[in-house]
Short mmCIF file of N, CA and C in Angstrom, two decimals:
data_model
loop_
_atom_site.label_atom_id
_atom_site.label_comp_id
_atom_site.label_asym_id
_atom_site.label_seq_id
_atom_site.Cartn_x
_atom_site.Cartn_y
_atom_site.Cartn_z
N MET A 201 113.22 -30.74 -7.73
CA MET A 201 111.90 -30.65 -8.29
C MET A 201 111.68 -31.93 -9.23
N LYS A 202 110.55 -32.58 -8.93
CA LYS A 202 110.31 -33.74 -9.76
C LYS A 202 109.50 -33.39 -11.00
N THR A 203 109.82 -33.92 -12.09
CA THR A 203 109.02 -33.91 -13.25
C THR A 203 108.34 -35.17 -13.54
N SER A 204 107.11 -35.03 -13.85
CA SER A 204 106.37 -36.37 -14.11
C SER A 204 106.15 -36.47 -15.63
N THR A 205 106.41 -37.64 -16.13
CA THR A 205 106.16 -37.93 -17.57
C THR A 205 104.94 -38.79 -17.64
N LYS A 206 103.97 -38.36 -18.52
CA LYS A 206 102.79 -39.13 -18.68
C LYS A 206 102.95 -39.81 -19.95
N LYS A 207 102.64 -41.16 -20.03
CA LYS A 207 102.65 -41.87 -21.24
C LYS A 207 101.31 -42.34 -21.58
N SER A 208 101.05 -42.37 -22.85
CA SER A 208 99.63 -42.88 -23.31
C SER A 208 99.84 -44.22 -23.78
N MET A 209 98.78 -44.99 -23.64
CA MET A 209 98.96 -46.33 -23.99
C MET A 209 97.62 -46.71 -24.92
N ALA A 210 97.85 -47.23 -26.08
CA ALA A 210 96.74 -47.65 -26.90
C ALA A 210 96.21 -49.02 -26.58
N VAL A 211 94.99 -49.11 -26.44
CA VAL A 211 94.38 -50.41 -26.16
C VAL A 211 93.27 -50.72 -27.18
N LYS A 212 93.36 -51.98 -27.68
CA LYS A 212 92.36 -52.40 -28.63
C LYS A 212 91.32 -53.23 -27.90
N ALA A 213 90.09 -52.88 -27.94
CA ALA A 213 88.99 -53.60 -27.32
C ALA A 213 88.23 -54.37 -28.32
N ALA A 214 87.93 -55.65 -27.91
CA ALA A 214 87.18 -56.48 -28.90
C ALA A 214 85.96 -57.03 -28.11
N THR A 215 84.86 -57.08 -28.81
CA THR A 215 83.57 -57.68 -28.19
C THR A 215 83.67 -59.05 -28.25
N VAL A 216 83.30 -59.70 -27.18
CA VAL A 216 83.26 -61.09 -26.95
C VAL A 216 81.82 -61.53 -26.89
N LYS A 217 81.26 -62.35 -27.62
CA LYS A 217 79.91 -62.79 -27.59
C LYS A 217 79.82 -64.17 -26.88
N PHE A 218 78.99 -64.31 -25.86
CA PHE A 218 78.80 -65.56 -25.30
C PHE A 218 77.36 -66.04 -25.64
N PRO A 219 77.27 -67.28 -26.08
CA PRO A 219 75.84 -67.78 -26.38
C PRO A 219 75.02 -67.78 -25.09
N THR A 220 73.91 -67.31 -25.17
CA THR A 220 73.02 -67.35 -23.93
C THR A 220 71.58 -67.86 -24.37
N THR A 221 70.90 -68.26 -23.41
CA THR A 221 69.55 -68.77 -23.72
C THR A 221 68.65 -67.56 -24.00
N GLU A 222 69.05 -66.32 -23.47
CA GLU A 222 68.24 -65.15 -23.75
C GLU A 222 68.03 -64.86 -25.15
N LYS A 223 69.08 -65.02 -26.06
CA LYS A 223 68.99 -64.80 -27.53
C LYS A 223 68.10 -65.81 -28.05
N LYS A 224 68.15 -67.07 -27.72
CA LYS A 224 67.24 -68.07 -28.18
C LYS A 224 65.85 -67.80 -27.87
N ASN A 225 65.59 -67.26 -26.68
CA ASN A 225 64.17 -66.90 -26.29
C ASN A 225 63.78 -65.70 -27.15
N ASN A 226 64.65 -64.70 -27.28
CA ASN A 226 64.19 -63.56 -28.14
C ASN A 226 63.93 -63.98 -29.55
N ASP A 227 64.67 -64.86 -30.18
CA ASP A 227 64.39 -65.38 -31.45
C ASP A 227 63.09 -66.11 -31.50
N LYS A 228 62.82 -66.93 -30.47
CA LYS A 228 61.60 -67.66 -30.43
C LYS A 228 60.35 -66.73 -30.36
N ILE A 229 60.47 -65.69 -29.52
CA ILE A 229 59.38 -64.68 -29.37
C ILE A 229 59.21 -63.96 -30.70
N GLU A 230 60.29 -63.58 -31.44
CA GLU A 230 60.20 -62.97 -32.68
C GLU A 230 59.42 -63.87 -33.74
N ASN A 231 59.78 -65.12 -33.77
CA ASN A 231 59.16 -65.99 -34.67
C ASN A 231 57.70 -66.19 -34.33
N GLN A 232 57.35 -66.15 -33.07
CA GLN A 232 55.95 -66.34 -32.57
C GLN A 232 55.22 -65.06 -33.09
N ARG A 233 55.83 -63.98 -32.91
CA ARG A 233 55.20 -62.67 -33.34
C ARG A 233 54.87 -62.61 -34.84
N ALA A 234 56.00 -63.13 -35.64
CA ALA A 234 55.83 -63.18 -37.15
C ALA A 234 54.69 -64.10 -37.51
N SER A 235 54.61 -65.34 -36.84
CA SER A 235 53.61 -66.22 -37.26
C SER A 235 52.23 -65.77 -36.83
N SER A 236 52.15 -65.05 -35.65
CA SER A 236 50.79 -64.53 -35.22
C SER A 236 50.34 -63.39 -36.06
N SER A 237 51.31 -62.53 -36.58
CA SER A 237 50.87 -61.35 -37.41
C SER A 237 50.46 -61.97 -38.79
N LYS A 238 51.05 -63.06 -39.21
CA LYS A 238 50.54 -63.66 -40.47
C LYS A 238 49.14 -64.18 -40.25
N ARG A 239 48.87 -64.78 -39.11
CA ARG A 239 47.48 -65.30 -38.89
C ARG A 239 46.47 -64.11 -38.79
N ILE A 240 46.94 -62.96 -38.08
CA ILE A 240 46.13 -61.90 -38.04
C ILE A 240 45.73 -61.29 -39.41
N LEU A 241 46.84 -61.12 -40.32
CA LEU A 241 46.58 -60.61 -41.58
C LEU A 241 45.59 -61.54 -42.34
N LYS A 242 45.79 -62.79 -42.30
CA LYS A 242 44.95 -63.75 -42.96
C LYS A 242 43.49 -63.63 -42.48
N GLU A 243 43.37 -63.52 -41.09
CA GLU A 243 42.00 -63.28 -40.61
C GLU A 243 41.37 -62.00 -41.08
N MET A 244 42.11 -60.96 -41.21
CA MET A 244 41.65 -59.66 -41.67
C MET A 244 41.25 -59.76 -43.07
N GLN A 245 41.98 -60.45 -43.87
CA GLN A 245 41.80 -60.66 -45.34
C GLN A 245 40.46 -61.47 -45.48
N GLU A 246 40.23 -62.41 -44.61
CA GLU A 246 39.08 -63.27 -44.72
C GLU A 246 37.80 -62.69 -44.12
N LYS A 247 37.91 -61.65 -43.24
CA LYS A 247 36.85 -61.09 -42.58
C LYS A 247 35.97 -60.34 -43.61
N GLU A 248 34.60 -60.36 -43.35
CA GLU A 248 33.67 -59.68 -44.23
C GLU A 248 33.43 -58.32 -43.53
N TYR A 249 33.56 -57.29 -44.36
CA TYR A 249 33.40 -55.93 -43.78
C TYR A 249 31.95 -55.43 -44.18
N PRO A 250 31.50 -54.41 -43.41
CA PRO A 250 30.08 -53.97 -43.68
C PRO A 250 29.91 -53.02 -44.88
N PHE A 251 30.79 -53.13 -45.82
CA PHE A 251 30.68 -52.26 -47.02
C PHE A 251 31.26 -53.20 -48.14
N PRO A 252 30.75 -52.94 -49.38
CA PRO A 252 31.29 -53.72 -50.51
C PRO A 252 32.75 -53.26 -50.96
N ASP A 253 33.43 -54.28 -51.48
CA ASP A 253 34.79 -53.97 -51.93
C ASP A 253 34.86 -52.78 -52.89
N SER A 254 33.73 -52.57 -53.61
CA SER A 254 33.77 -51.53 -54.62
C SER A 254 33.77 -50.08 -54.03
N ASP A 255 33.43 -50.01 -52.71
CA ASP A 255 33.49 -48.77 -51.93
C ASP A 255 34.96 -48.35 -51.45
N VAL A 256 35.84 -49.40 -51.49
CA VAL A 256 37.20 -49.13 -50.87
C VAL A 256 37.92 -47.91 -51.48
N PRO A 257 37.99 -47.81 -52.84
CA PRO A 257 38.66 -46.66 -53.36
C PRO A 257 38.09 -45.35 -52.91
N HIS A 258 36.73 -45.25 -52.78
CA HIS A 258 36.15 -43.98 -52.32
C HIS A 258 36.46 -43.69 -50.86
N ILE A 259 36.34 -44.76 -50.09
CA ILE A 259 36.65 -44.66 -48.67
C ILE A 259 38.09 -44.18 -48.46
N PHE A 260 39.04 -44.78 -49.27
CA PHE A 260 40.42 -44.44 -49.19
C PHE A 260 40.60 -42.95 -49.60
N ASP A 261 39.96 -42.56 -50.69
CA ASP A 261 40.11 -41.07 -51.07
C ASP A 261 39.51 -40.15 -49.97
N GLU A 262 38.43 -40.56 -49.32
CA GLU A 262 37.85 -39.76 -48.21
C GLU A 262 38.90 -39.64 -47.03
N LEU A 263 39.51 -40.72 -46.64
CA LEU A 263 40.44 -40.85 -45.52
C LEU A 263 41.75 -39.86 -45.87
N LEU A 264 42.09 -39.93 -47.08
CA LEU A 264 43.24 -39.03 -47.57
C LEU A 264 42.88 -37.60 -47.52
N ALA A 265 41.63 -37.30 -48.09
CA ALA A 265 41.25 -35.88 -48.05
C ALA A 265 41.12 -35.30 -46.63
N ARG A 266 40.60 -36.16 -45.62
CA ARG A 266 40.42 -35.66 -44.28
C ARG A 266 41.74 -35.80 -43.43
N ARG A 267 42.79 -36.22 -44.16
CA ARG A 267 44.04 -36.37 -43.53
C ARG A 267 44.01 -37.32 -42.36
N LEU A 268 43.22 -38.34 -42.43
CA LEU A 268 43.11 -39.37 -41.33
C LEU A 268 44.19 -40.52 -41.54
N ILE A 269 44.63 -40.61 -42.81
CA ILE A 269 45.75 -41.51 -43.04
C ILE A 269 46.88 -40.77 -43.78
N GLU A 270 48.06 -41.23 -43.80
CA GLU A 270 49.18 -40.60 -44.32
C GLU A 270 49.82 -41.73 -45.11
N LEU A 271 50.15 -41.45 -46.37
CA LEU A 271 50.82 -42.51 -47.22
C LEU A 271 52.21 -42.61 -46.97
N PRO A 272 52.78 -43.85 -47.12
CA PRO A 272 54.22 -44.05 -46.86
C PRO A 272 54.99 -43.45 -48.13
N GLN A 273 56.37 -43.32 -47.90
CA GLN A 273 57.13 -42.81 -49.04
C GLN A 273 57.08 -43.92 -50.15
N SER A 274 57.01 -43.40 -51.40
CA SER A 274 56.98 -44.37 -52.53
C SER A 274 58.36 -44.98 -52.74
N LYS A 275 58.40 -46.37 -52.94
CA LYS A 275 59.66 -46.98 -53.17
C LYS A 275 60.15 -46.89 -54.57
N ARG A 276 59.14 -46.50 -55.47
CA ARG A 276 59.52 -46.35 -56.81
C ARG A 276 58.85 -44.91 -57.33
N PRO A 277 59.64 -43.86 -57.00
CA PRO A 277 59.07 -42.57 -57.43
C PRO A 277 58.74 -42.30 -58.85
N GLU A 278 59.43 -43.06 -59.78
CA GLU A 278 59.18 -42.91 -61.17
C GLU A 278 57.77 -43.42 -61.57
N GLU A 279 57.16 -44.19 -60.69
CA GLU A 279 55.77 -44.71 -60.99
C GLU A 279 54.70 -43.92 -60.32
N VAL A 280 55.04 -42.93 -59.45
CA VAL A 280 53.94 -42.17 -58.69
C VAL A 280 52.86 -41.52 -59.64
N GLY A 281 53.22 -41.00 -60.76
CA GLY A 281 52.25 -40.41 -61.58
C GLY A 281 51.42 -41.21 -62.52
N LYS A 282 51.67 -42.46 -62.56
CA LYS A 282 51.06 -43.41 -63.50
C LYS A 282 49.63 -43.86 -63.08
N THR A 283 48.83 -42.89 -62.80
CA THR A 283 47.48 -43.19 -62.33
C THR A 283 46.55 -43.86 -63.32
N ASN A 284 46.79 -43.58 -64.59
CA ASN A 284 45.93 -44.13 -65.58
C ASN A 284 46.11 -45.70 -65.82
N ASP A 285 47.18 -46.29 -65.41
CA ASP A 285 47.42 -47.62 -65.50
C ASP A 285 46.43 -48.50 -64.67
N PRO A 286 45.80 -49.44 -65.21
CA PRO A 286 44.70 -50.21 -64.49
C PRO A 286 45.38 -51.01 -63.22
N LYS A 287 46.69 -51.28 -63.23
CA LYS A 287 47.23 -51.88 -62.07
C LYS A 287 47.93 -50.96 -61.09
N TYR A 288 47.59 -49.60 -61.22
CA TYR A 288 48.23 -48.64 -60.31
C TYR A 288 47.51 -48.70 -58.87
N CYS A 289 48.33 -48.79 -57.93
CA CYS A 289 47.90 -48.88 -56.52
C CYS A 289 47.94 -47.40 -55.92
N LYS A 290 46.85 -46.89 -55.50
CA LYS A 290 46.88 -45.50 -54.91
C LYS A 290 47.59 -45.57 -53.55
N TYR A 291 47.46 -46.66 -52.82
CA TYR A 291 48.21 -46.62 -51.50
C TYR A 291 49.65 -46.71 -51.71
N HIS A 292 50.14 -47.70 -52.41
CA HIS A 292 51.57 -47.84 -52.61
C HIS A 292 52.23 -46.87 -53.58
N ARG A 293 51.36 -46.35 -54.47
CA ARG A 293 51.81 -45.42 -55.51
C ARG A 293 52.79 -46.05 -56.44
N VAL A 294 52.50 -47.32 -56.82
CA VAL A 294 53.27 -48.04 -57.78
C VAL A 294 52.32 -48.80 -58.74
N VAL A 295 52.83 -49.20 -59.91
CA VAL A 295 52.09 -49.97 -60.86
C VAL A 295 52.39 -51.48 -60.41
N SER A 296 51.45 -52.11 -59.75
CA SER A 296 51.64 -53.44 -59.26
C SER A 296 50.26 -54.22 -59.15
N HIS A 297 49.47 -53.51 -58.46
CA HIS A 297 48.02 -54.22 -58.28
C HIS A 297 47.12 -53.03 -57.98
N PRO A 298 45.92 -53.09 -58.38
CA PRO A 298 44.84 -52.00 -58.02
C PRO A 298 44.42 -52.07 -56.62
N ILE A 299 43.92 -51.02 -56.11
CA ILE A 299 43.44 -50.96 -54.73
C ILE A 299 42.13 -51.81 -54.55
N GLU A 300 41.40 -51.92 -55.69
CA GLU A 300 40.24 -52.74 -55.66
C GLU A 300 40.64 -54.28 -55.81
N LYS A 301 39.72 -55.16 -55.33
CA LYS A 301 39.89 -56.59 -55.52
C LYS A 301 39.68 -56.91 -56.97
#
């Protein structure tokens, strides 16, 4: 009768990275997206909207009340309740800049 002995062998695998043009192309695409989004933001900031800037806080409150927008998590929870501060931003919920211009 034959008995078989099984041995285990530990192998260490290492990742080898080869430079490719694909990564360069991906980086180039990401840079293009970043610069185009900056242009888009600038265009949006320069655009004239059909309502005065003074209506923005009211519009913002209405959107919140109707649950058409959802606020992101506050990065500074200790500042969330400081609504009396003139530099309190209702959107970011931090004391930094007002929602009005």
